[in-house]
């Protein structure tokens, strides 16, 4: 007999029920994994169900492995005998057995995203469509969206339900989907989404296979059910068959992955598909203090799309939630670091506190930069969970490599990193030839490229005209940046020229996916880091900035070996984790909730509120929620104002620390809708922020910031361009050219210039060394 003595009444009832379909609504920190493990062991030990008759599905290999080990410990069954796995692993294993009926061999390949993109680029190329006309990523995410819904080739003939799935087969992109799937099939390959949809195709096209699976598995359990997409839900419905012996465990209040296909309606509408569902609610929270769980519960109660749960705890009330208002994002980071130091020394937090008990959450990856800077300056150990440290991110290393090359042309590693970033058609083969030439001549790679400009044939290089042209364009661009550096231009001036005129920003913007948006944010945050450094080191150069990064990122911590590391992560990465002390930073309108969610409407806002609920319920003891009154965002000074979620917290559960006459009266009875938040700024505010004063109370006193954060909008009377189409100009590197197009005005003006060799180049006027030729 499995011991049920360690379960509460709700958990015990869920473990012992087997009569039909059931749904366990498990609130945050309510012991759902313990309940699931016990239920599986109970099925084996007390219901005499062979382990091979049970199918348990979850979403990560780590979660599946831990659950197998825990069930094995409780039941005594070897972990290898248990079918506790992920959706994708289950589908892959089944397809290896049944591949031949789908026209695949058992050794089919699973393609990743990069390989899928190659196929899409080839398809678009066949139709003469360039990546600038239609981004291959846009097509890829369209295809992923179809597969999340359960669409496979031939579904319209078998199920005739594409319209119900909101799929238009006449959409031009649907043709690309069809060709993409055919190309995969010819290659004996599937992508990750195809592992799921191929199982649906298998079940619909071969009912005997489905019947065999239905007969094999007597009971199905699903963990993190709120994270399933439509296709996964359909698989569960088919496998459960008429028996409907299925137990799903999840929490709609923690459904935060719609952007990768999760559908909250799977859990909200479960009882509409599975009749006579028995619903169990795990509402006792074992993780959080009373103040935290009560505040989080009140916050999430503002959501409309949820099952009603009333979380409670027997834990002590603990400390109230600390809401802290700071001047800038730098002050916010310094405050967080100061509180961490205080927590380490203060015995009231825990008898033996260490850094591993502390976590900092943020909505977006780029927000980690000022936090990392403050932690390094304080010589505190930290790690990025589910991500990469700011200065180790690919896009940051790429831009830094440009800067390294500009100040040191002999830096061949930097050169080889960015010679084809963004893509210029200078591939690995060409780079290898250039490296071999440099080695033979005993010169740097840059000198080799320089000599190729004069006569590549002289050195035995066989380069196509297109590659020669790309090399020349790259060489001239970097040479121009070097001239800017030698002329004493600021680090930020050179940085801005690099990201815009290299094509890096343009390429990221063309991709239009979640990851590229994050990379753009990181690059703009690097620009802010450069500005911050320049302000604190007025006479600094590019070399000084690069050296500081190198030294900061190589700092080793001494004497802290047994004190762990502070965890930094996005809120999405925090799900499933818990810490004694949690800081949620950037609690600003437009950041958390995100501006995209605000513009998208109620469903998106509800997911942001669920995300905030997840962040709050990761804390076991102490919770801080902070925001700055002003921050630089996307290169502009923003006065976002406090997040609407802060206004939804009960006043008796929080202590809101604000200072200065310009602060909102946040302890009044006003609600969020009573305040007017305007994200524009004016020149006075920027000047004060950038050096004359870091005190935003000064800004308020000068009229740049009112008491409700409304800032006067700047004048829209922009200067006219001095460049017109047809103007002849002189560029210090490329020589004479003709203006063929202009874009923008003032500081953001760009010109497109045609040079005698036929090359067209776009420049930011404020940085380009061009002069207007007199008639």
XYZ file of C-alpha atoms in Angstrom:
775
model
C 0.000 0.000 0.000
C 1.203 3.482 -0.880
C 1.320 5.745 2.154
C -1.178 8.602 1.734
C -0.530 10.029 5.187
C 1.563 12.922 3.903
C -1.240 14.305 1.715
C -3.878 16.857 2.607
C -7.526 15.974 2.025
C -7.749 17.565 -1.424
C -4.575 15.804 -2.612
C -5.737 12.490 -1.189
C -9.127 12.748 -2.924
C -7.405 13.443 -6.261
C -5.073 10.470 -5.804
C -7.888 8.007 -5.044
C -10.292 8.962 -7.847
C -10.257 6.689 -10.949
C -13.847 6.571 -12.147
C -13.560 8.855 -15.148
C -11.965 11.978 -16.583
C -10.627 14.320 -13.931
C -9.009 17.730 -13.782
C -6.831 18.870 -10.891
C -6.606 22.638 -10.618
C -3.361 23.018 -8.708
C -2.601 26.498 -7.395
C 0.949 27.788 -7.087
C 2.995 25.915 -4.483
C 0.146 23.502 -3.734
C 2.119 20.240 -3.999
C 0.868 19.050 -7.394
C 3.989 17.030 -8.218
C 3.730 15.173 -4.912
C 0.097 14.399 -5.713
C 0.949 13.189 -9.246
C 3.811 10.992 -8.093
C 1.637 9.447 -5.393
C -1.226 8.867 -7.842
C 1.008 6.999 -10.307
C 2.438 4.874 -7.494
C -1.102 4.262 -6.220
C -2.191 3.084 -9.690
C 0.644 0.584 -9.770
C 0.576 -0.639 -6.170
C -3.079 -0.421 -5.144
C -4.919 -0.631 -8.467
C -2.671 -3.398 -9.834
C -2.077 -1.509 -13.072
C 1.131 -2.493 -14.854
C 3.531 0.425 -15.301
C 3.457 -0.118 -19.084
C -0.315 0.611 -19.017
C 0.261 4.120 -17.686
C 1.253 7.087 -19.844
C 2.372 10.250 -18.057
C 3.271 13.316 -20.147
C 4.976 16.571 -19.262
C 6.924 19.334 -21.035
C 10.616 19.040 -20.222
C 13.092 16.179 -20.053
C 14.168 17.397 -16.621
C 10.608 17.274 -15.239
C 10.029 13.829 -16.753
C 13.293 12.478 -15.336
C 12.594 13.828 -11.837
C 9.074 12.409 -11.862
C 10.324 8.969 -12.976
C 12.884 8.936 -10.173
C 10.344 9.982 -7.540
C 7.770 7.391 -8.668
C 10.488 4.751 -8.666
C 11.429 5.637 -5.080
C 7.819 5.470 -3.890
C 6.730 2.364 -5.829
C 9.961 0.385 -6.071
C 9.476 0.048 -9.839
C 12.571 0.636 -11.969
C 12.466 4.099 -13.525
C 13.160 2.656 -17.007
C 9.906 0.664 -16.838
C 7.798 3.819 -16.476
C 6.425 5.684 -19.496
C 6.840 9.147 -18.035
C 8.082 11.356 -20.830
C 7.559 14.544 -22.832
C 5.025 14.958 -25.626
C 7.741 15.192 -28.260
C 9.660 12.157 -26.976
C 6.468 10.073 -26.853
C 5.556 11.042 -30.420
C 9.081 10.450 -31.712
C 9.238 7.000 -30.149
C 5.854 6.026 -31.616
C 6.788 7.351 -35.053
C 10.006 5.295 -35.081
C 7.805 2.215 -34.745
C 5.083 3.270 -37.190
C 7.148 5.385 -39.623
C 6.657 3.119 -42.637
C 2.892 3.678 -42.759
C 3.563 7.409 -43.181
C 6.148 6.858 -45.909
C 9.096 7.540 -43.611
C 11.966 5.262 -42.687
C 12.589 4.507 -39.025
C 15.799 6.539 -39.061
C 14.106 9.802 -40.045
C 15.912 13.035 -39.131
C 14.517 15.737 -36.844
C 15.285 19.159 -38.320
C 15.899 22.161 -36.085
C 14.885 25.768 -36.781
C 18.012 26.642 -38.778
C 17.503 23.686 -41.106
C 13.844 24.583 -41.526
C 14.843 28.121 -42.489
C 17.148 26.812 -45.212
C 14.232 24.949 -46.781
C 11.995 28.028 -46.609
C 14.674 30.259 -48.141
C 15.008 27.808 -51.023
C 11.234 27.768 -51.542
C 11.031 31.556 -51.585
C 14.039 31.716 -53.898
C 12.277 29.423 -56.339
C 9.560 32.060 -56.674
C 12.098 34.872 -56.964
C 11.178 36.269 -53.546
C 13.998 37.885 -51.592
C 14.237 37.770 -47.764
C 13.576 41.515 -47.740
C 10.216 41.009 -49.476
C 9.088 38.134 -47.254
C 11.096 37.185 -44.187
C 11.783 33.417 -44.031
C 11.176 33.673 -40.283
C 7.685 35.009 -40.939
C 6.906 31.921 -43.029
C 8.465 29.633 -40.425
C 6.306 31.040 -37.617
C 3.222 30.790 -39.801
C 4.008 27.097 -40.288
C 4.624 26.616 -36.564
C 1.267 28.274 -35.887
C -0.474 25.815 -38.207
C 1.173 22.853 -36.494
C 0.262 24.143 -33.033
C -3.331 23.983 -34.222
C -2.865 20.403 -35.460
C -2.728 21.071 -39.215
C -1.042 18.438 -41.398
C -1.093 17.826 -45.139
C -4.363 16.149 -46.086
C -6.235 17.178 -42.953
C -8.788 19.085 -45.031
C -9.707 15.821 -46.834
C -9.865 13.739 -43.638
C -11.414 16.123 -41.111
C -12.772 19.018 -43.220
C -12.268 21.370 -40.286
C -9.648 23.879 -41.419
C -12.197 26.685 -41.175
C -12.942 25.700 -37.553
C -9.220 25.882 -36.861
C -9.197 29.396 -38.371
C -6.974 28.299 -41.264
C -7.365 29.717 -44.774
C -6.027 27.214 -47.296
C -6.130 29.971 -49.954
C -3.570 32.035 -48.030
C -0.365 32.271 -50.147
C 1.611 31.203 -47.088
C -0.358 27.946 -47.010
C 1.293 27.085 -50.332
C 4.692 27.554 -48.697
C 3.553 25.261 -45.881
C 2.593 22.589 -48.416
C 5.911 22.814 -50.230
C 7.815 22.900 -46.945
C 6.172 19.663 -45.783
C 6.855 18.007 -49.146
C 10.523 18.976 -48.937
C 10.759 17.526 -45.420
C 9.157 14.314 -46.627
C 11.616 14.009 -49.532
C 14.442 14.371 -47.011
C 12.959 11.715 -44.701
C 12.737 14.377 -42.017
C 10.352 16.013 -39.563
C 10.600 19.237 -37.579
C 9.572 19.496 -33.912
C 6.017 20.550 -34.667
C 5.815 17.752 -37.214
C 6.456 15.167 -34.500
C 3.078 16.125 -33.013
C 1.081 16.598 -36.216
C 2.461 13.392 -37.737
C 0.937 11.472 -34.844
C -2.414 13.119 -35.604
C -2.035 12.144 -39.274
C -1.104 8.623 -38.198
C -4.163 8.265 -35.955
C -6.621 9.678 -38.509
C -5.232 7.806 -41.518
C -4.657 4.501 -39.700
C -7.372 3.893 -37.075
C -5.895 0.476 -36.279
C -2.750 2.144 -34.933
C -4.849 4.452 -32.764
C -6.833 1.459 -31.467
C -3.607 -0.304 -30.542
C -2.424 2.714 -28.538
C -5.817 3.104 -26.855
C -5.728 -0.553 -25.801
C -2.196 -0.312 -24.475
C -2.621 2.692 -22.199
C -5.263 2.252 -19.549
C -4.591 5.547 -17.812
C -3.198 8.900 -19.004
C -1.809 11.665 -16.810
C -0.713 15.101 -17.980
C 1.345 17.566 -15.959
C 1.403 21.338 -16.669
C -1.747 20.865 -18.718
C -2.242 24.635 -19.125
C 0.801 24.631 -21.427
C -0.695 22.275 -24.052
C -1.522 23.503 -27.545
C -4.518 22.457 -29.671
C -2.603 19.649 -31.402
C -1.470 18.096 -28.105
C -4.978 18.346 -26.696
C -6.301 16.546 -29.772
C -3.800 13.714 -29.285
C -4.926 13.307 -25.675
C -8.567 13.235 -26.729
C -7.888 10.542 -29.332
C -5.743 8.316 -27.093
C -8.169 8.484 -24.169
C -10.885 7.187 -26.482
C -14.173 6.025 -25.005
C -12.624 5.040 -21.666
C -11.594 8.630 -20.957
C -9.372 7.492 -18.100
C -7.436 10.720 -18.086
C -6.131 12.999 -15.348
C -4.891 16.472 -16.275
C -3.122 18.653 -13.732
C -2.588 22.357 -14.278
C -3.356 25.912 -13.322
C -4.843 28.397 -15.766
C -3.496 31.166 -13.523
C -0.001 30.069 -14.573
C -0.677 29.846 -18.316
C 2.038 32.162 -19.663
C 3.197 30.590 -22.941
C 0.616 31.599 -25.553
C 3.467 33.054 -27.634
C 4.741 29.535 -28.239
C 1.347 27.977 -28.890
C -0.131 27.160 -25.474
C -3.927 27.525 -25.487
C -5.580 28.430 -22.185
C -8.929 27.233 -23.551
C -7.697 23.636 -23.246
C -8.020 23.885 -19.478
C -10.969 26.290 -19.393
C -13.043 24.112 -21.760
C -11.873 20.686 -20.611
C -15.309 19.790 -19.234
C -16.943 20.649 -22.580
C -14.989 17.935 -24.369
C -14.749 15.342 -21.588
C -18.180 14.782 -20.086
C -18.794 14.078 -16.412
C -15.440 15.518 -15.423
C -14.552 15.453 -11.756
C -12.746 18.639 -10.739
C -10.370 18.784 -7.775
C -8.828 21.979 -6.448
C -5.501 22.104 -4.647
C -5.738 25.440 -2.880
C -3.404 25.109 0.102
C -0.132 26.863 -0.637
C 2.971 25.446 1.070
C 5.497 27.903 -0.354
C 4.591 31.522 0.360
C 3.926 33.617 3.419
C 0.394 34.819 4.119
C 0.899 38.380 2.903
C 2.366 37.212 -0.428
C -0.249 34.586 -1.238
C -3.138 36.870 -0.276
C -1.801 39.729 -2.401
C -1.119 37.448 -5.376
C -4.596 35.912 -5.081
C -6.250 39.338 -5.131
C -4.179 40.334 -8.149
C -5.135 37.272 -10.208
C -8.801 37.587 -9.242
C -8.952 40.492 -11.716
C -8.722 38.000 -14.584
C -11.951 36.984 -16.243
C -10.733 33.809 -17.974
C -10.072 31.514 -15.021
C -11.535 28.866 -12.783
C -12.191 30.223 -9.345
C -9.704 29.129 -6.717
C -9.098 30.539 -3.246
C -5.483 29.941 -2.277
C -4.661 29.903 1.418
C -1.739 28.926 3.605
C -0.972 27.864 7.147
C 2.375 29.656 6.898
C 2.983 32.799 8.901
C 1.913 36.171 7.500
C 5.573 37.183 7.230
C 6.833 40.519 5.962
C 4.647 42.738 3.804
C 5.556 43.146 0.142
C 8.015 46.019 -0.346
C 7.176 48.276 -3.321
C 10.084 50.598 -3.988
C 10.108 53.619 -6.308
C 13.537 54.783 -7.521
C 14.792 57.614 -9.685
C 16.431 55.691 -12.554
C 17.135 52.108 -13.593
C 20.681 52.574 -12.247
C 19.283 53.532 -8.847
C 16.966 50.550 -9.037
C 19.893 48.181 -9.604
C 21.919 49.770 -6.773
C 18.941 49.448 -4.418
C 18.485 45.749 -5.237
C 22.181 45.046 -4.636
C 22.033 46.924 -1.336
C 19.055 44.867 -0.172
C 20.833 41.652 -1.118
C 23.837 42.662 0.991
C 21.517 43.555 3.849
C 19.741 40.207 3.559
C 23.032 38.352 3.706
C 23.963 40.035 6.979
C 20.517 40.223 8.550
C 19.636 37.143 10.593
C 15.924 37.953 10.445
C 15.820 36.667 6.878
C 17.244 33.290 7.731
C 19.694 31.823 10.186
C 22.304 31.123 7.493
C 21.403 33.065 4.361
C 23.342 32.661 1.130
C 23.186 34.170 -2.344
C 21.437 31.123 -3.840
C 18.343 32.069 -1.845
C 18.007 35.293 -3.824
C 16.575 35.898 -7.273
C 15.971 38.911 -9.482
C 13.180 38.704 -12.070
C 12.636 40.997 -15.046
C 10.162 41.039 -17.919
C 12.736 41.371 -20.727
C 16.294 40.132 -21.095
C 17.748 43.564 -21.811
C 16.800 44.683 -18.290
C 19.572 42.531 -16.852
C 22.359 44.885 -17.987
C 22.236 47.547 -15.215
C 21.672 44.775 -12.664
C 24.705 42.856 -13.892
C 26.790 46.035 -13.825
C 25.765 46.750 -10.216
C 26.412 43.165 -9.121
C 29.867 43.147 -10.725
C 30.743 46.483 -9.182
C 29.721 45.105 -5.787
C 31.704 41.901 -6.490
C 28.649 39.721 -5.898
C 28.383 36.341 -7.643
C 25.445 35.811 -9.989
C 24.219 33.582 -12.773
C 21.694 34.009 -15.567
C 19.057 31.270 -15.478
C 17.668 30.157 -18.835
C 19.731 32.782 -20.625
C 23.169 34.242 -21.165
C 24.954 37.022 -19.319
C 24.516 40.349 -21.070
C 28.023 40.764 -22.456
C 28.125 37.119 -23.520
C 25.032 37.317 -25.752
C 25.678 36.786 -29.456
C 24.409 40.152 -30.642
C 26.425 41.978 -27.984
C 29.578 40.066 -28.884
C 28.962 40.830 -32.562
C 28.732 44.588 -32.009
C 31.681 44.521 -29.606
C 33.671 42.648 -32.274
C 33.024 45.524 -34.688
C 34.301 48.003 -32.102
C 37.346 45.836 -31.374
C 38.194 45.680 -35.080
C 37.794 49.436 -35.493
C 40.345 50.188 -32.771
C 42.597 47.242 -33.619
C 42.551 46.161 -37.296
C 44.932 43.299 -36.486
C 42.284 41.613 -34.277
C 41.694 38.700 -36.653
C 39.313 36.901 -34.298
C 37.009 39.913 -34.211
C 37.252 40.243 -37.984
C 36.447 36.599 -38.682
C 33.444 36.860 -36.355
C 31.750 39.748 -38.146
C 32.994 39.571 -41.744
C 29.688 37.929 -42.691
C 27.481 39.379 -39.919
C 25.005 40.405 -41.130
C 25.109 38.108 -44.130
C 27.161 39.532 -47.023
C 27.774 36.375 -49.015
C 31.302 36.027 -47.608
C 31.074 32.430 -46.492
C 33.367 30.024 -44.678
C 35.162 29.002 -47.884
C 36.120 32.578 -48.748
C 37.179 33.268 -45.166
C 39.387 30.176 -45.169
C 41.096 31.339 -48.377
C 41.741 34.755 -46.861
C 43.106 33.222 -43.652
C 45.449 30.970 -45.650
C 46.645 33.977 -47.633
C 47.248 35.949 -44.418
C 49.223 33.033 -42.993
C 51.389 32.740 -46.114
C 52.133 36.475 -46.134
C 52.584 36.531 -42.343
C 50.142 39.424 -41.998
C 46.854 39.966 -40.185
C 43.561 39.053 -41.805
C 42.714 42.753 -42.219
C 45.944 43.409 -44.156
C 45.156 40.413 -46.363
C 41.726 41.861 -47.200
C 43.360 45.239 -47.817
C 45.744 43.720 -50.352
C 42.934 41.819 -52.040
C 41.374 45.205 -52.870
C 44.255 45.936 -55.235
C 44.601 42.625 -57.048
C 43.152 39.364 -55.754
C 44.485 37.398 -58.740
C 48.028 38.299 -57.710
C 47.605 36.133 -54.621
C 45.988 33.184 -56.400
C 42.536 33.846 -54.967
C 39.670 32.852 -57.196
C 36.829 35.076 -56.009
C 33.611 35.784 -57.860
C 32.720 39.360 -58.760
C 29.927 39.303 -56.175
C 32.273 38.250 -53.368
C 34.876 40.838 -54.425
C 32.189 43.519 -54.307
C 31.037 42.368 -50.842
C 34.605 42.399 -49.542
C 35.144 45.906 -50.898
C 31.919 47.172 -49.328
C 32.853 45.638 -45.979
C 36.419 46.966 -46.140
C 35.273 50.485 -46.998
C 32.639 50.524 -44.268
C 35.083 49.472 -41.549
C 37.678 51.938 -42.912
C 35.141 54.729 -42.591
C 34.454 53.734 -38.973
C 38.191 53.755 -38.328
C 38.370 57.313 -39.657
C 35.616 58.348 -37.251
C 37.570 56.800 -34.389
C 40.850 58.478 -35.366
C 39.022 61.792 -35.677
C 38.084 61.622 -32.002
C 34.366 60.852 -32.368
C 32.584 59.456 -29.325
C 32.153 55.752 -28.670
C 28.390 56.138 -28.992
C 28.730 57.855 -32.382
C 30.786 54.941 -33.701
C 28.413 52.406 -32.084
C 25.355 53.972 -33.733
C 27.040 54.047 -37.121
C 28.011 50.378 -36.778
C 24.577 49.041 -35.874
C 22.724 51.074 -38.523
C 25.061 51.169 -41.503
C 26.407 47.630 -41.198
C 22.866 46.351 -41.816
C 22.730 44.592 -38.434
C 19.649 46.433 -37.149
C 17.911 46.215 -40.510
C 18.403 42.438 -40.642
C 17.033 41.897 -37.121
C 13.996 44.059 -37.878
C 13.263 42.038 -41.026
C 13.101 38.759 -39.097
C 10.058 39.810 -37.035
C 10.203 37.150 -34.352
C 10.316 37.161 -30.546
C 14.035 36.374 -30.337
C 15.029 39.098 -32.794
C 12.982 41.672 -30.886
C 14.876 40.658 -27.741
C 18.190 41.017 -29.593
C 17.225 44.477 -30.776
C 16.399 45.464 -27.197
C 19.777 44.129 -26.060
C 21.640 46.141 -28.704
C 19.872 49.348 -27.695
C 20.683 48.526 -24.077
C 24.347 48.195 -25.077
C 24.050 51.710 -26.475
C 22.784 52.874 -23.094
C 25.710 51.122 -21.396
C 28.059 53.055 -23.679
C 26.280 56.326 -22.803
C 26.475 55.549 -19.086
C 30.176 54.772 -19.340
C 30.854 57.944 -21.327
C 29.008 60.065 -18.741
C 31.033 58.636 -15.879
C 34.278 58.757 -17.908
C 34.022 62.007 -19.952
C 37.313 61.663 -21.813
C 37.051 57.931 -22.458
C 37.618 56.234 -25.807
C 36.318 53.090 -27.477
C 39.421 51.332 -26.161
C 38.556 52.286 -22.579
C 35.030 50.920 -22.909
C 36.180 47.618 -24.449
C 38.832 47.208 -21.762
C 36.307 47.818 -18.974
C 34.000 45.131 -20.357
C 36.880 42.669 -20.659
C 38.011 43.282 -17.086
C 34.491 43.279 -15.613
C 33.473 40.028 -17.263
C 36.662 38.278 -16.165
C 36.303 39.211 -12.490
C 36.509 36.203 -10.188
C 34.845 36.127 -6.821
C 37.005 35.301 -3.842
C 35.851 33.952 -0.496
C 32.305 33.262 -1.686
C 32.625 29.606 -2.698
C 30.075 28.348 -0.195
C 27.572 31.162 -0.548
C 26.079 30.264 -3.925
C 25.091 32.700 -6.655
C 22.271 35.203 -7.114
C 19.869 34.055 -9.823
C 18.838 36.482 -12.565
C 16.115 35.520 -15.048
C 13.061 36.585 -16.966
C 9.738 35.863 -15.272
C 9.025 33.259 -17.948
C 12.184 31.449 -16.876
C 11.173 31.563 -13.205
C 8.164 29.277 -13.541
C 8.583 26.153 -11.432
C 11.302 27.688 -9.241
C 11.220 29.130 -5.717
C 13.497 31.375 -3.655
C 13.497 32.814 -0.161
C 14.042 36.378 -1.396
C 12.690 37.662 -4.714
C 13.072 41.031 -6.446
C 10.723 41.818 -9.346
C 12.211 44.843 -11.115
C 10.836 47.108 -13.829
C 7.252 47.185 -12.553
C 6.360 49.886 -15.060
C 3.470 50.442 -17.416
C 4.611 49.449 -20.896
C 7.256 47.095 -19.533
C 5.251 44.913 -17.151
C 2.630 44.697 -18.567
C 4.377 45.007 -21.911
C 3.298 47.652 -24.381
C 2.457 44.926 -26.893
C 0.003 43.334 -24.461
C -1.582 46.706 -23.669
C -2.140 47.321 -27.373
C -3.371 43.742 -28.009
C -6.313 43.807 -25.613
C -7.798 41.960 -22.652
C -6.584 38.391 -23.369
C -2.969 39.533 -23.678
C -3.266 41.676 -20.562
C -4.646 38.733 -18.624
C -1.596 36.693 -19.584
C 0.656 39.501 -18.357
C -1.251 39.483 -15.061
C -0.738 35.714 -14.835
C 2.956 36.346 -15.435
C 3.026 38.803 -12.535
C 1.194 36.252 -10.379
C 3.847 33.653 -11.246
C 6.609 36.110 -10.315
C 5.064 36.892 -6.942
C 4.397 33.265 -5.994
C 8.048 32.241 -6.535
C 8.892 34.001 -3.258
C 8.891 31.943 -0.073
C 9.744 34.685 2.446
C 10.393 38.215 1.169
C 9.235 40.007 -1.961
C 10.349 43.364 -3.369
C 8.676 44.957 -6.417
C 10.573 47.951 -7.813
C 10.346 50.508 -10.607
C 12.273 53.608 -11.700
C 10.498 56.847 -12.528
C 12.589 57.195 -15.683
C 14.624 54.867 -17.855
C 16.258 54.865 -21.236
C 14.378 52.505 -23.510
C 15.097 51.953 -27.214
C 17.445 54.927 -27.078
C 14.848 57.324 -25.647
C 14.120 58.604 -22.164
C 10.800 57.164 -20.960
C 8.610 58.096 -18.018
C 6.456 54.998 -17.909
C 4.874 55.301 -14.492
C 4.090 52.401 -12.149
C 2.542 49.199 -13.480
C -1.223 48.862 -13.246
C -0.604 45.604 -11.383
C 0.822 47.514 -8.417
C -2.501 49.299 -8.080
C -4.280 45.926 -7.920
C -2.388 44.778 -4.829
C -4.192 45.138 -1.473
C -2.869 48.166 0.416
C -2.770 46.301 3.713
C -0.341 43.723 2.247
C 2.258 46.125 0.881
C 4.526 48.951 1.988
C 4.964 51.447 -0.868
C 8.119 53.509 -0.391
C 8.162 56.636 -2.526
C 10.004 59.885 -2.026
C 10.051 63.423 -3.418
C 7.262 65.862 -4.215
C 7.035 64.658 -7.807
C 5.925 61.177 -6.775
C 2.404 59.957 -7.237
C 0.278 59.828 -4.125
C 0.146 56.061 -4.301
C -1.413 55.589 -0.875
C -4.492 57.565 -1.863
C -7.752 55.959 -2.870
C -7.150 56.633 -6.545
C -7.096 53.766 -9.004
C -4.836 53.137 -11.962
C -7.309 54.663 -14.435
C -7.188 57.994 -12.574
C -3.594 58.580 -13.660
C -2.366 59.793 -17.034
C 0.882 58.211 -18.192
C 2.486 59.788 -21.241
C 5.606 58.193 -22.720
C 6.920 61.253 -24.543
C 9.730 63.450 -23.291
C 11.222 66.864 -23.899
C 14.735 68.248 -24.295
C 14.888 69.771 -20.796
C 14.133 66.418 -19.188
C 16.776 64.679 -21.271
C 19.420 67.300 -20.485
C 18.747 67.106 -16.774
C 18.782 63.305 -16.829
C 21.977 63.175 -18.850
C 24.212 65.226 -16.640
C 22.918 68.421 -15.078
C 20.946 66.453 -12.521
C 20.001 62.847 -11.831
C 17.214 63.958 -9.499
C 13.834 63.708 -11.183
C 12.373 66.007 -8.557
C 14.461 68.706 -10.276
C 12.855 67.749 -13.554
C 9.423 68.144 -12.005
C 10.324 71.524 -10.568
C 11.346 72.735 -14.024
C 8.057 71.623 -15.497
C 9.468 68.707 -17.458
C 7.683 66.133 -15.293
C 4.328 66.738 -13.660
C 3.074 65.063 -10.521
C 1.202 62.465 -12.541
C 4.178 61.661 -14.783
C 2.706 63.467 -17.793
C 5.534 64.986 -19.808
C 5.191 67.786 -22.341
C 5.444 66.447 -25.872
C 8.291 67.729 -28.016
C 7.656 69.967 -30.978
C 7.041 68.116 -34.231
C 8.448 70.942 -36.385
C 11.339 68.905 -37.767
C 14.040 70.531 -39.903
C 13.981 69.989 -43.641
C 16.654 67.882 -45.268
C 19.449 69.744 -46.996
C 19.866 66.797 -49.366
C 17.580 66.402 -52.348
C 17.293 63.707 -54.975
C 19.846 64.378 -57.660
C 22.268 66.273 -55.416
C 25.924 65.464 -56.030
C 27.828 64.738 -52.814
C 31.366 63.801 -51.879
C 32.104 60.965 -49.451
C 35.583 60.908 -47.902
C 35.940 57.159 -48.524
C 33.793 56.400 -51.587
C 34.227 59.647 -53.472
C 31.548 61.379 -55.538
C 28.007 60.091 -55.657
C 24.432 61.097 -56.394
C 21.595 61.200 -53.855
C 18.800 58.893 -55.070
C 16.613 58.858 -51.961
C 16.235 60.491 -48.537
C 14.441 59.307 -45.429
C 13.643 61.063 -42.163
C 14.924 64.427 -41.031
C 17.117 65.975 -38.396
C 19.162 63.552 -36.286
C 17.531 60.523 -37.921
C 17.991 61.573 -41.551
C 19.308 58.904 -43.925
C 20.419 59.291 -47.539
C 20.791 56.665 -50.243
C 23.720 57.490 -52.532
C 24.562 55.979 -55.919
C 28.308 55.817 -56.676
C 29.922 55.581 -60.147
C 30.663 51.856 -59.740
C 26.924 51.210 -59.461
C 26.957 50.617 -55.688
C 24.105 52.096 -53.646
C 24.842 52.864 -49.999
C 22.635 54.241 -47.234
C 24.120 56.554 -44.589
C 23.048 58.243 -41.383
C 23.724 61.868 -42.284
C 24.823 62.912 -38.795
C 27.724 60.431 -38.850
C 28.607 60.047 -42.531
C 31.600 62.080 -43.820
C 29.682 63.521 -46.774
C 29.577 67.049 -48.113
C 27.264 68.642 -50.653
C 29.078 69.496 -53.890
C 28.585 73.037 -55.092
C 27.100 73.526 -58.548
